[in-house]
XYZ file of C-alpha atoms in Angstrom:
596
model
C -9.141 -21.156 13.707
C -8.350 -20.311 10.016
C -7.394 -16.750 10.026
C -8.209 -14.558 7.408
C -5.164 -12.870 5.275
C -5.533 -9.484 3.843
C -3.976 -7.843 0.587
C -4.793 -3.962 1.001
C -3.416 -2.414 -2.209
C -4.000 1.820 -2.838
C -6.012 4.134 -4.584
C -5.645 7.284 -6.266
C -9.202 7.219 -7.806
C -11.745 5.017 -8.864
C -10.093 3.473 -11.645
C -7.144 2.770 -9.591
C -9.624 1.353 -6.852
C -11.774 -0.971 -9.706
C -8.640 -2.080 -10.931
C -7.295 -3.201 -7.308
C -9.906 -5.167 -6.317
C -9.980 -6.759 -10.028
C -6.656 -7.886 -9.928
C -6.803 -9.680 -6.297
C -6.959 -6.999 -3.512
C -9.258 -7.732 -0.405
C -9.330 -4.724 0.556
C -8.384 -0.680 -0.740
C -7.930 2.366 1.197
C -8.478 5.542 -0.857
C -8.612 9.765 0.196
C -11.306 11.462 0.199
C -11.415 15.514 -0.889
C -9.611 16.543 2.096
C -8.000 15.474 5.501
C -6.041 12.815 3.334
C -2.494 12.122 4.153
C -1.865 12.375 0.325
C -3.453 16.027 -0.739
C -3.065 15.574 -4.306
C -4.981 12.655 -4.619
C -8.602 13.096 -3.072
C -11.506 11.402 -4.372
C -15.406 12.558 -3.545
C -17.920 10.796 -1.876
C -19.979 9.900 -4.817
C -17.004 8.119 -6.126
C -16.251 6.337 -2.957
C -19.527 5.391 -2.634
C -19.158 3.742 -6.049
C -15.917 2.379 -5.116
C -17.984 0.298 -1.894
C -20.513 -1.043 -3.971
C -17.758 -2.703 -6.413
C -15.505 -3.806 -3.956
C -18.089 -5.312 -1.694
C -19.540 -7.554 -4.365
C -16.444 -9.150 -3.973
C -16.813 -9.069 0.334
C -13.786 -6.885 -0.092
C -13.326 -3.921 1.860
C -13.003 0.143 1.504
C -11.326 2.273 4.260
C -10.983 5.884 3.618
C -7.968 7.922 4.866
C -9.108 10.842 7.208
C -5.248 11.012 8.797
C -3.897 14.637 8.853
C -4.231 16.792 11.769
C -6.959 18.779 11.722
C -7.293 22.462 12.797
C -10.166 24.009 14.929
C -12.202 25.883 11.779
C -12.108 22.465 10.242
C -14.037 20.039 12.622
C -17.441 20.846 11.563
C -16.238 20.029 8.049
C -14.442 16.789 9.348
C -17.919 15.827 11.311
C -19.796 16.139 8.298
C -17.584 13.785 6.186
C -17.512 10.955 8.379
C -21.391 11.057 8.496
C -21.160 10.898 4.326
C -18.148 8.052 4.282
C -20.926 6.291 6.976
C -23.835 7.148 4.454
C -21.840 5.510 1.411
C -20.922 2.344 3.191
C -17.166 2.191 3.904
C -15.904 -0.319 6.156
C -13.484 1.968 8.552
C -11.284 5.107 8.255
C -8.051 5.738 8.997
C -6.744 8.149 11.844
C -4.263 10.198 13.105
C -5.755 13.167 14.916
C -6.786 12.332 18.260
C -10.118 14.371 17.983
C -12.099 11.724 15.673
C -12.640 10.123 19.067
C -15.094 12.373 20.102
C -17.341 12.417 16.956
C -18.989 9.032 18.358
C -19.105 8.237 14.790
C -20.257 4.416 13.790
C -17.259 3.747 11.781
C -14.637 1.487 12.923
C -11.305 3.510 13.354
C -8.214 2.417 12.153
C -4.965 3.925 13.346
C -2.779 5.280 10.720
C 0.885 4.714 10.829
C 0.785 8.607 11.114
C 0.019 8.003 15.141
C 3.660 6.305 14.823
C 2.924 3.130 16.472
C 6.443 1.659 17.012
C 5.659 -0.339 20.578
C 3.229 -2.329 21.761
C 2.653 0.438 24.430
C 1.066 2.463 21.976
C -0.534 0.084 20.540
C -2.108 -1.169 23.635
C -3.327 2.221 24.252
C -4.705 2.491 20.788
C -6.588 -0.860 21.196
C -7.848 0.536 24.753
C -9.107 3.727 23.009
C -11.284 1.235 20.716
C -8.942 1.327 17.410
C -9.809 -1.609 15.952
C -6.909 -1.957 13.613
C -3.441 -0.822 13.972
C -1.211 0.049 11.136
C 2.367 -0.272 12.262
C 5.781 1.419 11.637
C 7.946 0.878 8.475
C 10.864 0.295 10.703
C 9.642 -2.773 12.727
C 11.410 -5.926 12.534
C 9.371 -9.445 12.138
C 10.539 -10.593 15.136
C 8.897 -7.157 16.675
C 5.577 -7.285 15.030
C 5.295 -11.122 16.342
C 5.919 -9.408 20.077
C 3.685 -7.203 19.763
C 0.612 -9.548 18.272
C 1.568 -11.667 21.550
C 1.085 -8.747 23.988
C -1.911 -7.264 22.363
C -3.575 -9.973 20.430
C -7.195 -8.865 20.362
C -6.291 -5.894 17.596
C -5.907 -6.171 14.123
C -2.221 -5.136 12.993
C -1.427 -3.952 9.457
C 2.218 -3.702 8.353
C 2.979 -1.945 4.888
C 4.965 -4.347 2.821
C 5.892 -2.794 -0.856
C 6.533 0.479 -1.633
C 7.821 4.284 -1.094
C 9.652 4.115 2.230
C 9.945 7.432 4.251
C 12.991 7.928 6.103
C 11.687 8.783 9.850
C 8.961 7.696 11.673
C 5.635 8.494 9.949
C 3.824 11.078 12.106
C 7.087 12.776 13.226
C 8.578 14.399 10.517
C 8.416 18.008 10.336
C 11.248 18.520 7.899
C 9.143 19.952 5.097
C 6.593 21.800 7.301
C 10.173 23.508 8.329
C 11.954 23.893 5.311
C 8.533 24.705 2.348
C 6.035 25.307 4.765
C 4.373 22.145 3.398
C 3.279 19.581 6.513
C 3.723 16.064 5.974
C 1.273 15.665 8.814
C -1.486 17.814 6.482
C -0.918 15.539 3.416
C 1.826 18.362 1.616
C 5.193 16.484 1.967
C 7.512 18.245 -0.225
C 10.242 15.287 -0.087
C 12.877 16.659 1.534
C 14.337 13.406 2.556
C 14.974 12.964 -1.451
C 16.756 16.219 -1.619
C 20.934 15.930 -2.318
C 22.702 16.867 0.819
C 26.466 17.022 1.773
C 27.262 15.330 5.189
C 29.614 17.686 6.821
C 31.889 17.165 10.148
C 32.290 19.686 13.144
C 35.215 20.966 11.847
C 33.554 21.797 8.567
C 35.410 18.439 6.797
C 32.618 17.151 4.063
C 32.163 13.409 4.013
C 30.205 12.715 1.531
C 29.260 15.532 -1.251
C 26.032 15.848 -3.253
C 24.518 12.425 -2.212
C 20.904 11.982 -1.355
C 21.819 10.838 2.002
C 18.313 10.248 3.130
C 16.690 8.728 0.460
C 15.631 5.125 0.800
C 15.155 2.351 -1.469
C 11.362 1.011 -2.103
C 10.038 -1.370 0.282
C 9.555 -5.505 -1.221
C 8.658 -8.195 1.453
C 6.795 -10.654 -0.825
C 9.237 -13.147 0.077
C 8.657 -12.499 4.017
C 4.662 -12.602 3.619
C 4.758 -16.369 5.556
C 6.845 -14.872 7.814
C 4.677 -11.696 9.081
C 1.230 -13.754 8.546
C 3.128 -16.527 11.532
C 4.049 -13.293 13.365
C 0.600 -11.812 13.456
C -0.204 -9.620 10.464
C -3.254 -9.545 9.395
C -3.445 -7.052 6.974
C -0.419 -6.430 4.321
C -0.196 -3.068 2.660
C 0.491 -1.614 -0.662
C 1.941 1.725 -0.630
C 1.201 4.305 -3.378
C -1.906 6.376 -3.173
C -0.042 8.851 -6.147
C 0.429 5.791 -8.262
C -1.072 5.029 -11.469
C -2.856 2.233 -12.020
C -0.664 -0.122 -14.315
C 1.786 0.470 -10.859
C -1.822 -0.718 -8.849
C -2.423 -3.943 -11.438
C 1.089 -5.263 -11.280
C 1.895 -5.057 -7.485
C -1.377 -6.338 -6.644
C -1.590 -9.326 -9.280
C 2.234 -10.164 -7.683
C 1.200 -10.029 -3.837
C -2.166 -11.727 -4.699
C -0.750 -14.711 -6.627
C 1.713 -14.770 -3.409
C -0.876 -14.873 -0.846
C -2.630 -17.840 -2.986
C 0.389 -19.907 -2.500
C 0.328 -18.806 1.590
C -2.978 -20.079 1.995
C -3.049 -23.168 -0.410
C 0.271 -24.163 1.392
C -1.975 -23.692 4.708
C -5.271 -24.068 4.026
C -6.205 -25.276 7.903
C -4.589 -21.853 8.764
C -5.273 -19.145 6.580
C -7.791 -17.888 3.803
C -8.176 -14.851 1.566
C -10.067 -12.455 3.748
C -12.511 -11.643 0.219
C -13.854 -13.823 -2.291
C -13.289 -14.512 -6.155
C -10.176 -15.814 -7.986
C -8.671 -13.772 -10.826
C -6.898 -14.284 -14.792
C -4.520 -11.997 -15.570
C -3.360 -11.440 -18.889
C 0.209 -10.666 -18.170
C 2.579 -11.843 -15.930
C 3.004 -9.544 -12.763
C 6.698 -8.402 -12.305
C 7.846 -6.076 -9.674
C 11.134 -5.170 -11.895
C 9.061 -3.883 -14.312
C 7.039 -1.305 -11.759
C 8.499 2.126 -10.507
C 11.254 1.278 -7.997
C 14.273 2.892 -6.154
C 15.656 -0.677 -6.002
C 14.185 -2.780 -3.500
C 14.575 -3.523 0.202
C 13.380 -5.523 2.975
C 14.167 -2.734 5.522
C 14.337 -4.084 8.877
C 12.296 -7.073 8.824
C 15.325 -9.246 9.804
C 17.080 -6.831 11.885
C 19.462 -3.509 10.793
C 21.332 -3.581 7.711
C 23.620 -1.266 5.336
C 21.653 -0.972 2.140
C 18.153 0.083 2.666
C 19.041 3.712 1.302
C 19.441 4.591 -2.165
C 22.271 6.998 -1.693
C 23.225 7.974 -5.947
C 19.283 8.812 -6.960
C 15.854 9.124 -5.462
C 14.507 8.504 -9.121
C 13.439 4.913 -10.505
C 15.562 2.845 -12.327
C 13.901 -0.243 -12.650
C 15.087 -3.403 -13.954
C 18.551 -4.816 -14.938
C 18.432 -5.362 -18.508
C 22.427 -6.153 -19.164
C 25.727 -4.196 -19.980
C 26.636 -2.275 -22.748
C 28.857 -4.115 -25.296
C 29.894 -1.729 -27.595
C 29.248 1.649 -29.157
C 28.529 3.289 -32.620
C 28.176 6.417 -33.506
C 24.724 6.446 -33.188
C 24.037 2.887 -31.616
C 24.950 0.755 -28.750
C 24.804 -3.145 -28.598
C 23.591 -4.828 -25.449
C 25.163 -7.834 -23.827
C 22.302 -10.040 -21.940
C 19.051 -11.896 -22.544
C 16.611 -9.025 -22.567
C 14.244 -8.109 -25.132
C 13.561 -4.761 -26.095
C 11.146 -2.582 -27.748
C 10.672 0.461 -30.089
C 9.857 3.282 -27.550
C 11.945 1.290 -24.163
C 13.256 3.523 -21.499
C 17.220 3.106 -20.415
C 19.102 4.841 -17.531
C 22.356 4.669 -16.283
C 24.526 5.722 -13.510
C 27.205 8.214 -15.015
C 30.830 9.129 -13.667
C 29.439 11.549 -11.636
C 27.014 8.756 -10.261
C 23.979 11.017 -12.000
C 21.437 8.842 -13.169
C 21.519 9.004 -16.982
C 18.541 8.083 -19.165
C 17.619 7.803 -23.000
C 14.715 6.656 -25.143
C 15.297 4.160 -27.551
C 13.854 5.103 -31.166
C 14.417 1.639 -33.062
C 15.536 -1.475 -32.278
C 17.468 -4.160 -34.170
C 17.813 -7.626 -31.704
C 20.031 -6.284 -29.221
C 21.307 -3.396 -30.983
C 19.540 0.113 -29.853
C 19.561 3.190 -31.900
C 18.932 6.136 -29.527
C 16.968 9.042 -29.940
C 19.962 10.890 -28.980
C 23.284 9.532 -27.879
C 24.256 10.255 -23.964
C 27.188 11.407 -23.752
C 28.237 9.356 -20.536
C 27.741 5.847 -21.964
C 30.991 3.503 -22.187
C 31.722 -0.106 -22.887
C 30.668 -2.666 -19.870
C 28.099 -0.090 -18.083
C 25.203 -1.299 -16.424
C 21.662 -0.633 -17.819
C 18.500 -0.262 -16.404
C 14.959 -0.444 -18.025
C 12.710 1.869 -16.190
C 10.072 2.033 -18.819
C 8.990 -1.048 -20.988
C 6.937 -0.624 -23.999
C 5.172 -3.647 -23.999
C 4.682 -4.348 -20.681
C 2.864 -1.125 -19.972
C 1.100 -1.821 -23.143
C -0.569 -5.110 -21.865
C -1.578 -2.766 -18.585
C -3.330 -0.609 -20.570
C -5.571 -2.719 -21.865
C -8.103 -4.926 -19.212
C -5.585 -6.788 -17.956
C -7.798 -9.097 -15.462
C -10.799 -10.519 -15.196
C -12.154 -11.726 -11.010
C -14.915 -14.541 -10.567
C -16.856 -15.878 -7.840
C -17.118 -19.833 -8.308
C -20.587 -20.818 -7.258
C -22.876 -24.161 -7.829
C -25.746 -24.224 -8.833
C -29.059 -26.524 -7.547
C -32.285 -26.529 -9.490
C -34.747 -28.397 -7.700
C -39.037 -29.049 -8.634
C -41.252 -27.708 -6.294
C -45.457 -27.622 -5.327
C -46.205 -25.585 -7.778
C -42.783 -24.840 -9.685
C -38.812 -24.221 -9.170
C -36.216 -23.371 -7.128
C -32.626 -22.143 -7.902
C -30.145 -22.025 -5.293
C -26.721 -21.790 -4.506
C -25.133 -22.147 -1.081
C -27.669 -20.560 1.586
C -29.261 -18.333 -0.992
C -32.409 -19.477 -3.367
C -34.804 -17.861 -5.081
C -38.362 -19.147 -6.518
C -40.735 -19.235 -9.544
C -43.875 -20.658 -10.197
C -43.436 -22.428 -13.406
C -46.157 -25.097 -14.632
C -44.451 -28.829 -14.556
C -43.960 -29.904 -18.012
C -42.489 -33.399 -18.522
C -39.672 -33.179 -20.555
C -40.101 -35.278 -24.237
C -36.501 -35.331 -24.410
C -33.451 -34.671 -22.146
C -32.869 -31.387 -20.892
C -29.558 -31.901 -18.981
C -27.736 -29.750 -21.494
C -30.050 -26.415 -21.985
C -30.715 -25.835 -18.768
C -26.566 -26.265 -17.786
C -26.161 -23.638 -20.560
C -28.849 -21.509 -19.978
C -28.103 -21.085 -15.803
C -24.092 -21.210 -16.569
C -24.712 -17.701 -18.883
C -23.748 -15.513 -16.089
C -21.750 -12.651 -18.724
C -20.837 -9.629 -17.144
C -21.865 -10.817 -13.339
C -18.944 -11.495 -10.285
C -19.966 -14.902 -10.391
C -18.982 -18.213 -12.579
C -20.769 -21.354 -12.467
C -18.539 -24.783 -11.551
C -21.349 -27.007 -11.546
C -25.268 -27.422 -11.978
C -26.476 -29.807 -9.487
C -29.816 -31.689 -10.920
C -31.751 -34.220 -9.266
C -31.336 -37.779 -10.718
C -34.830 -37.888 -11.779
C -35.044 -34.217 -12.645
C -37.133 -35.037 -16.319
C -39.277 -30.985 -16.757
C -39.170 -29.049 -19.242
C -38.200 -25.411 -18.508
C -38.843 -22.284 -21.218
C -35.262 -20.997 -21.070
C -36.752 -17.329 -20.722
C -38.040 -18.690 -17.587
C -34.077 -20.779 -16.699
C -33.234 -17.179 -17.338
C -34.984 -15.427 -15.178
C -34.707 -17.718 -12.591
C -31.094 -17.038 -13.119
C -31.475 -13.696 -13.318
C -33.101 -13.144 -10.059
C -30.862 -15.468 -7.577
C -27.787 -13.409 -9.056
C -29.825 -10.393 -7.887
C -30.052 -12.186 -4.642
C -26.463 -13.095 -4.397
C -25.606 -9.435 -5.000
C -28.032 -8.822 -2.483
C -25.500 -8.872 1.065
C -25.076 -5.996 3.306
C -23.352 -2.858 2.299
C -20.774 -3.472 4.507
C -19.382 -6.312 6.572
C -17.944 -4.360 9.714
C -18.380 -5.447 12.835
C -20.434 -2.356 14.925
C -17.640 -0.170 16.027
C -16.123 -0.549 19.913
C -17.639 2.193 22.354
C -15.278 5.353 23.076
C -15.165 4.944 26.555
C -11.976 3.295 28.048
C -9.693 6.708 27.576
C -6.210 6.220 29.053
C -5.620 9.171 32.010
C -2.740 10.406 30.040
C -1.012 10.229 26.553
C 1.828 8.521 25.109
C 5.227 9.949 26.077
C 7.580 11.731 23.345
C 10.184 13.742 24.588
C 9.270 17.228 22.979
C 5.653 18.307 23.556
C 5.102 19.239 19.465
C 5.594 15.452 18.762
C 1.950 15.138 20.544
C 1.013 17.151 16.985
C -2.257 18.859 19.025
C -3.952 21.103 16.100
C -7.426 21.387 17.503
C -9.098 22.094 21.064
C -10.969 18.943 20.759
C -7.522 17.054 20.409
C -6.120 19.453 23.175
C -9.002 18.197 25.364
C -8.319 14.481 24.756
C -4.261 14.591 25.970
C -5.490 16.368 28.973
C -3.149 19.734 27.270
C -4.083 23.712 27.265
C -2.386 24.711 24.685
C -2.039 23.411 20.370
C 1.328 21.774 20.364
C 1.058 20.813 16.775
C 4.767 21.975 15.175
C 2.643 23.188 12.288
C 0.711 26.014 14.419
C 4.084 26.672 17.401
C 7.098 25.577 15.453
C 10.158 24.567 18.305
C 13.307 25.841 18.253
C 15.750 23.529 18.214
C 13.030 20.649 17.563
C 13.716 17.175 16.513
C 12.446 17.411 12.560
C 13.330 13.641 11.723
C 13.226 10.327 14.145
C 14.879 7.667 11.788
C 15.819 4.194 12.519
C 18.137 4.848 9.075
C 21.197 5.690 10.720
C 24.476 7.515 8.473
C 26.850 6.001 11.051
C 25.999 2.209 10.035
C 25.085 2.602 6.525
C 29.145 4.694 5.851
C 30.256 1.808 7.968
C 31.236 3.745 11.120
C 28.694 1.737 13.888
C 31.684 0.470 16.337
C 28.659 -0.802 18.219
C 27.704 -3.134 14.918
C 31.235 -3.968 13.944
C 32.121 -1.050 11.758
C 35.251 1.045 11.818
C 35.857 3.952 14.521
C 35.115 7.630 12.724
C 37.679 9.949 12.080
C 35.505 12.673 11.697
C 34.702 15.279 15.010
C 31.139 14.981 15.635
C 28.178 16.369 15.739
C 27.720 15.838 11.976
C 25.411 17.865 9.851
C 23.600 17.620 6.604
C 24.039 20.402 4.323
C 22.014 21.402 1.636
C 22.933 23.082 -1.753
C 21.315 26.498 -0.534
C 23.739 25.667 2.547
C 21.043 25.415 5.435
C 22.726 22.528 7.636
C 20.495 20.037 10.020
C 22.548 18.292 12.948
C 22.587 14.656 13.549
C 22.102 13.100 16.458
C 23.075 9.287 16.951
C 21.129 8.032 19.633
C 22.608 4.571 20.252
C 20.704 3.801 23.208
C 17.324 3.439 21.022
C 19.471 2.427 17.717
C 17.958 5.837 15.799
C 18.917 8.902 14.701
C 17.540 12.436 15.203
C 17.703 15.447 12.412
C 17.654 18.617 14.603
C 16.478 22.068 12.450
């Protein structure tokens, strides 16, 4: 069976949604006002509404995050917005709290990656409970995801694969709801895993100083898309719902044009899961897009540079070394081109990123607005904002068809325009043509402007000899692209019954990890009290599950061939304001623990 392959690229608004689904996505998930795992970037119903009708001209898809917990004074609300999102067509939400369950609503549910689904336990249980879709951990490995497709193979699994990485387990991070009062679980991360820390010994010996010891590179598996579609993905995943959209046109132009070369490499396996092809008037380039450097993260197993230890900011793209230095110019050694207006950065002596605007440019010699002081012969610069490139984005930068044929055939008493299964008719009094008519009537029916579609052939019959008005070719036109237009709102299947409930929840090993925020929720785990950290913060409570792990990535993982520490443990991060978070190395289950 030739399974259907899914790009699902972000949206911060309608713009950003439009432009995803021009430039190749088959899908796009977007927030609405609240209950969003992204606060800042909620969109109303009217516009989401909008959104649906674009996208599903196209057969692609909308799914709207709902994935925060959600407190008791808020489930009316939460009620009434899933009958709206059902009232403007979307094709599934996203979930985290528990409590959705019991609204019987007729949208398919989707689990978020917030309900950390890490094992195909849990996503067993999540199929059992009627989730339709799964959206798995960051941290899973290929070889994982393929294990659990084979174990549960009747649910749709969704693996993100480019983007923002965070460092623990989605769903069970209370660091910021700890720290700013700001719960990653309620859409308000504050990014504390970007934050600088100093990792610190038991005997008060620092390690490392002032390094942003948590912070991860970005996320880039377009060269392990093959890979994850053999092991079972169905879905692959954009991240950036704060992203602007030239970030939204480039990254999905570069995983669409991937995906095309998937499926025409295996066309007896695999399709796009929406139709239309797109032209793109630049070339996508995922150097040239906000990055922390990229990674594959686990996908082939644990290794020691996933993390972005010297800056949480973007640097972007490699554009050569410095050469030499004026007093108020430097020349650049490499190939690159640059641009009145370009972005540079560097890494300093005090590994600080460094950056500078360029004001003019001479070839590959770059007069600064300003000098930076820490610039030297034979450092390495980065381009993290390119004038021209972001000026093609600005502008419509791609342009999606449908390819149809068309058929124009007589009939009793006039004719008939079809293409595929759909046809529409006018009665049109048969005139015999005096002269061929191949030619208008290819023009006039190929005139499709503004529409989704684009014609690839007219089909006539050999001894088609009438002569059409072409008022009345375009109307006939006219009203079978009305018809084509003409599909169901949405194309989800009716959503699985609520009724096979496991007896009892997942196990985690401290109850706030079941994040409980509602009696509704409560009443689903089979609980009689809110466990949610966010309402009865735990003392000594795990704030960070992270498959990162300090030991391996300083090189100290005896277990993985690294050198035996010299340092007394238990380590401890240590921030500036000198609040310190143990670390706990959990070998058994390859992860560490951050402990408030």
């Amino acid at each position: 069976m030739i399974r259907p392959l899914e790009l699902l690229a972000p949206a911060k608004n309608l713009e950003c949604g439009i432009a995803a689904i021009d430039h190749g996505a088959d899908a796009v998930y977007i927030g609405a006002q609240r209950f969003g795992a992204r606060a800042s970037a909620g969109n109303s119903v009217d516009n989401i509404a909008r959104l649906c009708d674009y996208a599903h001209q196209f057969q692609a898809k909308v799914y709207v995050t709902v994935n925060t917990i959600i407190y008791d004074d808020e489930l009316d609300d939460t009620r009434q917005l899933l009958a709206e999102l059902a009232g403007a067509y979307v094709d599934a939400i996203l979930v985290q709290d528990m409590s959705l369950l019991t609204f019987h609503s007729s949208l398919p549910l989707h689990a978020s990656t917030q309900t950390d689904n890490r094992t195909t336990e849990k996503v067993a249980w999540l199929r059992d409970l009627g989730f339709s879709r799964v959206v798995l951990a960051r941290e899973l490995s290929i070889d994982e995801i393929r294990a659990i497709h084979e174990s549960v193979p009747d649910v749709e699994l969704e693996v993100f694969v480019h983007g923002a990485l965070c460092v623990s387990y989605s769903g069970q991070c209370y660091a910021s709801q700890y720290c700013f009062r700001r719960s990653a679980n309620r859409g308000e991360c504050a990014q504390f895993c970007r934050m600088q820390f100093d990792l610190v010994d038991a005997d008060g010996r620092v390690i490392e100083h002032d390094r942003h010891l948590l912070s991860l590179k970005d996320m880039c598996q377009i060269d392990n898309l093959e890979a994850l579609a053999e092991a079972g993905a169905t879905s692959f995943k954009i991240e950036g719902r704060l992203k602007d959209v030239g970030y939204v046109k480039n990254v999905t132009a570069a995983y669409s044009e991937r995906l095309n070369q998937l499926v025409r490499r295996h066309p007896d396996r695999y399709r796009r899961a929406s139709l239309g092809h797109c032209r793109y008037t630049f070339t996508p380039n995922l150097q040239k897009t906000f990055n922390r450097g990229y990674t594959d993260y686990f996908a082939h197993g644990r290794r020691p540079d996933i993390a972005s230890f010297d800056t949480p900011k973007a640097m972007g793209e490699f554009v050569g070394t410095v050469k030499e230095l004026s007093r108020n110019a430097l020349t650049v050694a490499g190939t690159a081109r640059f641009a009145n207006g370009d972005g540079l950065c560097f890494l300093n002596a005090e590994r600080q990123l460094e950056g500078f605007r360029v004001n003019r440019v001479e070839g590959n010699r770059l007069f600064p607005q300003q000098m930076p002081a820490g610039l030297h012969p034979g450092q390495r610069l980065y381009r993290n904002s390119d004038q021209e490139f972001e000026r093609l984005l600005a502008k419509p930068s791609a342009e999606r068809k449908i390819p149809i044929t068309l058929s124009l055939q007589p009939t009793t008493d006039g004719f008939r325009l079809s293409s595929g299964n759909i046809s529409v008719e006018m009665a049109i009094v048969h005139q015999t043509a005096e002269k061929p008519q191949r030619d208008n009537i290819v023009r006039q029916l190929t005139r499709l402007g503004n529409t989704p579609y684009e014609c690839r052939e007219v089909d006539l019959p050999a001894d088609f000899n009438y002569f059409i008005p072409s008022s009345q070719l375009a109307e006939l036109r006219r009203q079978l692209v009305t018809a084509l237009s003409s599909h169901p709102h949405s194309s989800h299947p009716a959503q699985l019954a609520h009724t096979a409930h496991p007896t009892s929840a997942p196990h985690y090993p401290q109850p706030h990890l079941y994040n409980i925020a509602n009696t509704e929720a409560a009443r689903f785990y089979g609980v009689d009290q809110l466990t949610a950290y966010e309402l009865r913060p735990a003392h000594d409570a795990v704030l960070m599950q992270c498959r990162h792990c300090l030991r391996f990535a300083l090189g100290f993982c005896v277990r993985n061939g690294g050198r035996r520490p010299t340092w007394r443990e238990p380590l401890s991060l240590r921030l500036g304001d000198g609040r310190t978070f143990r670390l706990e190395f959990d070998c058994r289950n390859c992860q560490m623990n951050v402990y408030a």
